[in-house]
Every structure is written in C-alpha cells, then in structure tokens.
Amino acid sequence: MQILFIEDERKVAQAVHEGLEREGYHVDLAHSGEEGFFLLNSKQYDLLLLDLMLPGRDGLEILNTLRKKGLTLPVLILTARDAVEDRVAGLDTGADDYLTKPFAFPELIARIRALLRRGRGEQLLRLQVADLEMDLVTRKVLRAGKSISLTSREFNLLEYLLRQQGQIVSREMLAQDVWHETERATPIDNLIDVHIARLRRKIDDPFLLKLLHTVRGVGFILSEEQP
Ligand code: CA
C-alpha cells in the first residue's frame, strides 16, 4: 500500500512516516503542496494523507484540483482541532474522512485501514467544470442540469479536455491521445477543429458562460476563466 503524506511540519511528517512504515505501509513525504501535487501526478497512490494547513498551495486547493482531475483515491485530511469550517470545506471538497491534530497514532491507523477497505474497487465516476458535468458510468453529459447528446468522439474529446481542465491542450496532444494518430505526416488539425467547433456548439453556444476557449496558435483550454 502506497501512501502519500503532504505535511510541511517536518517533525510530524517524520514521526508519522516512521510509524506507518512500521505498520507495513510505503510512505512518500511531500513538504509542500507543489511537491505533493507533483508526486500525485507522477505516481499511483492508494491513499492521500493531507494536512490542510500548508504554506503556498494549501490542502483544500490540492484536494479540489485532484478531485476535478478525476483522481478518486481516498483522502484523509488533518485539520486543527478548532477549525470546524476547514473540516466542512474539506469534506465538501471531496475528503473521505478527517482527523484533528494532535491525534493518537492508533486512531490514524484505524482511519487509514477503514479508508483503504472502503476505497478498494471504487473508481472514478464523474468529471466536472463549472456546471458542465460528465458521468463516466452512464456516459451522460449535463450542462446546467440539461442533458447534452454527444457522439462518441465528442464524448472522448470532452473527457480528455475535462481531465486536463485549466491546462492548455495542443492539437498535437489531441491527435495523439484522442485520435490515436501518431504519424505527424498526416496532420489532422482540420478534423480536430471541426470536432472542437461541434462540441462548442453543444456545450457552450446556448450558455452565457463559455468554457471551451481557443488559445491562438497553441490549442484549447477548458476552463471557467478566460485564458
Ligand atoms: Ca502543516
């Protein structure tokens, strides 16, 4: 079992690290949100232990981003004893459980065991940006609660954009990852543009807030904010 622990207080991090390793878990430590996020993007973890009180990119922001990206690993947050709002915000943002600091080590272990039991077999089900939602099980797409009918290619294209939301996606990435076209000798830029236009007509045209933006000369970005 691989656990990632994001905690800036090195003493706490070290003590928990040693304790968990003794229990047979493999633990990676990250001392900042940025470092933690980098590890989350580069390695598979079974559980994230996340201190909400971090400098810079704080715990809630990390949680929010990873849930939006569709990462469904169980997340146990650590909060200050009196920070009720933090706890509520954390659970609302997609944490599975919380523990207040300071905590007793056996309690941490019990929570981790429970989450790992529960987490097994569950997988990613939903992606979302603003009021645009995608259910990966039923393959339904909703915007502002209304159902949108997409072709299978449009669905895959939107799924890819949702997973990369907030980041620029180039035509090259789309060619490779959505069309599985690796030969640069046969550029399919026009085909991609046609599909983007169709997708935009369905998910954006009837709505005031535009989500799918073109970044001239670079590609596209799915975001609530204007690039
Ligand atoms: Ca901290």
XYZ file of C-alpha atoms and ligand atoms in Angstrom:
228
model
C 0.000 0.000 0.000
C 1.388 3.330 -1.111
C 0.531 6.383 0.944
C 1.415 9.967 0.184
C 1.658 12.305 3.150
C 1.681 16.036 2.456
C 2.767 17.910 5.556
C 5.054 20.903 5.956
C 5.911 20.315 9.616
C 8.872 18.014 9.240
C 8.761 16.616 12.780
C 5.149 15.492 12.436
C 5.811 14.198 8.937
C 8.836 12.197 10.068
C 7.105 10.672 13.098
C 4.054 9.608 11.096
C 6.275 8.338 8.310
C 8.201 6.088 10.669
C 5.040 4.858 12.359
C 3.317 3.997 9.095
C 6.379 2.240 7.708
C 6.477 0.122 10.847
C 2.868 -0.875 10.091
C 3.980 -2.035 6.667
C 2.847 0.880 4.524
C 5.092 2.530 1.970
C 5.058 6.253 2.549
C 6.247 9.155 0.427
C 6.582 12.518 2.123
C 5.976 15.867 0.499
C 6.720 19.027 2.449
C 4.750 21.419 0.267
C 1.606 21.400 -1.802
C 3.579 21.767 -5.015
C 5.789 18.814 -4.205
C 2.767 16.757 -3.225
C 0.934 17.594 -6.380
C 3.927 16.670 -8.472
C 4.092 13.249 -6.801
C 0.349 12.708 -7.216
C 0.718 13.324 -10.919
C 3.679 11.031 -11.346
C 2.876 8.034 -9.149
C -0.048 5.835 -8.162
C -1.100 6.080 -4.514
C -3.663 4.119 -2.560
C -4.319 6.897 -0.091
C -3.516 10.543 0.468
C -2.931 11.864 3.939
C -3.258 15.604 3.587
C -2.570 18.330 6.086
C -4.875 21.239 5.240
C -2.546 23.792 6.806
C 0.180 24.191 4.221
C 2.001 27.263 3.023
C 1.530 28.238 -0.613
C -0.773 25.856 -2.377
C -2.914 24.804 0.572
C -4.565 21.482 1.257
C -8.034 22.472 0.075
C -6.687 23.675 -3.228
C -4.851 20.401 -3.765
C -7.945 18.418 -2.868
C -10.102 20.473 -5.193
C -7.699 20.101 -8.101
C -7.199 16.374 -7.725
C -10.930 15.670 -7.474
C -11.579 17.811 -10.548
C -8.961 15.823 -12.375
C -10.921 12.720 -11.513
C -8.441 11.190 -9.053
C -10.545 9.129 -6.677
C -8.015 7.832 -4.187
C -9.245 8.076 -0.587
C -8.163 11.276 1.140
C -7.808 11.685 4.879
C -7.379 15.302 5.910
C -5.684 16.616 9.016
C -7.086 19.814 10.496
C -6.651 21.931 13.582
C -8.898 20.965 16.459
C -10.954 24.156 16.375
C -11.112 24.617 12.604
C -14.692 23.468 12.045
C -15.075 25.350 8.754
C -11.909 23.718 7.402
C -13.312 20.311 8.174
C -16.621 21.079 6.497
C -14.928 22.627 3.474
C -12.591 19.638 3.248
C -15.395 17.098 3.313
C -17.419 19.170 0.826
C -14.418 19.299 -1.479
C -14.096 15.544 -1.537
C -12.156 14.369 1.505
C -13.297 10.976 2.753
C -12.515 11.450 6.405
C -10.684 13.757 8.776
C -8.615 13.690 11.895
C -7.896 16.652 14.151
C -4.412 17.459 15.360
C -2.923 16.368 17.643
C -4.078 12.796 17.111
C -3.228 9.459 18.655
C -1.292 7.237 16.277
C -3.586 4.169 16.687
C -6.508 6.325 15.640
C -4.696 7.375 12.481
C -4.012 3.731 11.660
C -7.651 2.787 12.266
C -8.865 5.542 9.928
C -6.386 4.590 7.240
C -7.395 0.927 7.407
C -11.083 1.810 7.168
C -10.497 4.064 4.160
C -8.387 1.527 2.338
C -11.068 -1.110 2.843
C -13.750 1.222 1.580
C -11.667 2.566 -1.261
C -10.976 -0.763 -2.859
C -12.852 -1.408 -6.069
C -14.168 2.114 -6.327
C -13.141 4.162 -9.262
C -13.529 7.418 -10.996
C -17.102 8.240 -11.862
C -17.571 11.920 -12.513
C -15.795 14.891 -14.057
C -16.901 18.485 -13.815
C -16.091 22.072 -14.716
C -18.475 24.845 -13.638
C -21.989 23.499 -14.366
C -20.791 21.071 -17.030
C -20.815 17.517 -15.701
C -19.800 14.198 -17.172
C -20.802 10.848 -15.721
C -18.349 8.217 -16.910
C -20.535 5.287 -15.962
C -23.751 6.311 -17.705
C -21.773 8.371 -20.277
C -24.190 11.240 -19.730
C -23.210 14.876 -20.074
C -25.139 17.680 -18.419
C -24.810 21.423 -18.680
C -26.792 23.427 -16.129
C -28.698 20.234 -15.384
C -29.765 19.711 -19.004
C -28.731 16.633 -20.892
C -26.417 17.118 -23.885
C -26.158 14.486 -26.557
C -22.641 13.856 -27.873
C -21.199 11.488 -30.426
C -18.706 9.017 -29.096
C -15.769 11.035 -30.491
C -17.117 14.240 -28.963
C -17.530 12.452 -25.661
C -13.914 11.246 -25.705
C -12.719 14.692 -26.698
C -14.646 16.324 -23.864
C -13.465 13.702 -21.384
C -9.876 14.471 -22.328
C -10.425 18.221 -22.016
C -12.100 17.740 -18.628
C -9.185 15.693 -17.343
C -6.776 18.413 -18.455
C -9.013 21.282 -17.417
C -7.297 24.559 -16.698
C -4.361 23.468 -18.850
C -3.733 24.187 -22.490
C -4.234 21.204 -24.759
C -2.462 21.328 -28.126
C -3.794 19.841 -31.374
C -0.836 17.501 -31.247
C -1.945 16.166 -27.849
C -5.479 15.672 -29.129
C -4.247 13.923 -32.276
C -2.192 11.555 -30.191
C -4.394 10.946 -27.172
C -7.929 11.219 -28.561
C -7.492 10.225 -32.211
C -4.512 7.949 -31.522
C -2.853 9.439 -34.567
C 0.887 9.346 -34.081
C 2.026 9.997 -37.647
C 2.827 13.664 -37.892
C 2.970 13.145 -41.643
C -0.822 13.158 -41.715
C -1.845 16.168 -39.665
C -5.488 16.097 -38.648
C -5.697 19.662 -37.401
C -8.728 20.435 -39.554
C -10.572 17.400 -38.296
C -9.813 18.387 -34.722
C -11.018 21.935 -35.337
C -14.290 20.647 -36.782
C -14.902 18.491 -33.710
C -13.991 21.307 -31.345
C -16.452 23.579 -33.160
C -19.219 20.976 -32.903
C -18.501 20.347 -29.255
C -18.518 24.070 -28.554
C -21.879 24.443 -30.295
C -23.342 21.842 -27.948
C -21.751 22.670 -24.625
C -21.222 26.437 -24.909
C -23.395 28.173 -27.508
C -26.664 28.151 -25.557
C -24.940 29.376 -22.394
C -23.638 32.713 -21.224
C -20.519 31.363 -19.534
C -18.164 29.951 -22.167
C -15.942 27.082 -21.078
C -14.085 25.909 -24.171
C -11.579 28.521 -25.297
C -9.179 28.670 -28.202
C -5.670 29.780 -27.386
C -4.458 31.191 -30.666
C -1.500 29.387 -32.119
C -1.326 26.959 -29.216
C -4.508 24.950 -28.779
C -7.516 24.856 -26.498
C -8.362 25.125 -22.847
C -11.429 24.081 -20.905
C -11.871 26.494 -18.035
C -14.404 28.726 -16.301
C -11.913 31.533 -16.659
C -10.944 33.339 -19.825
C -7.379 32.337 -20.693
Ca 1.007 21.941 8.436
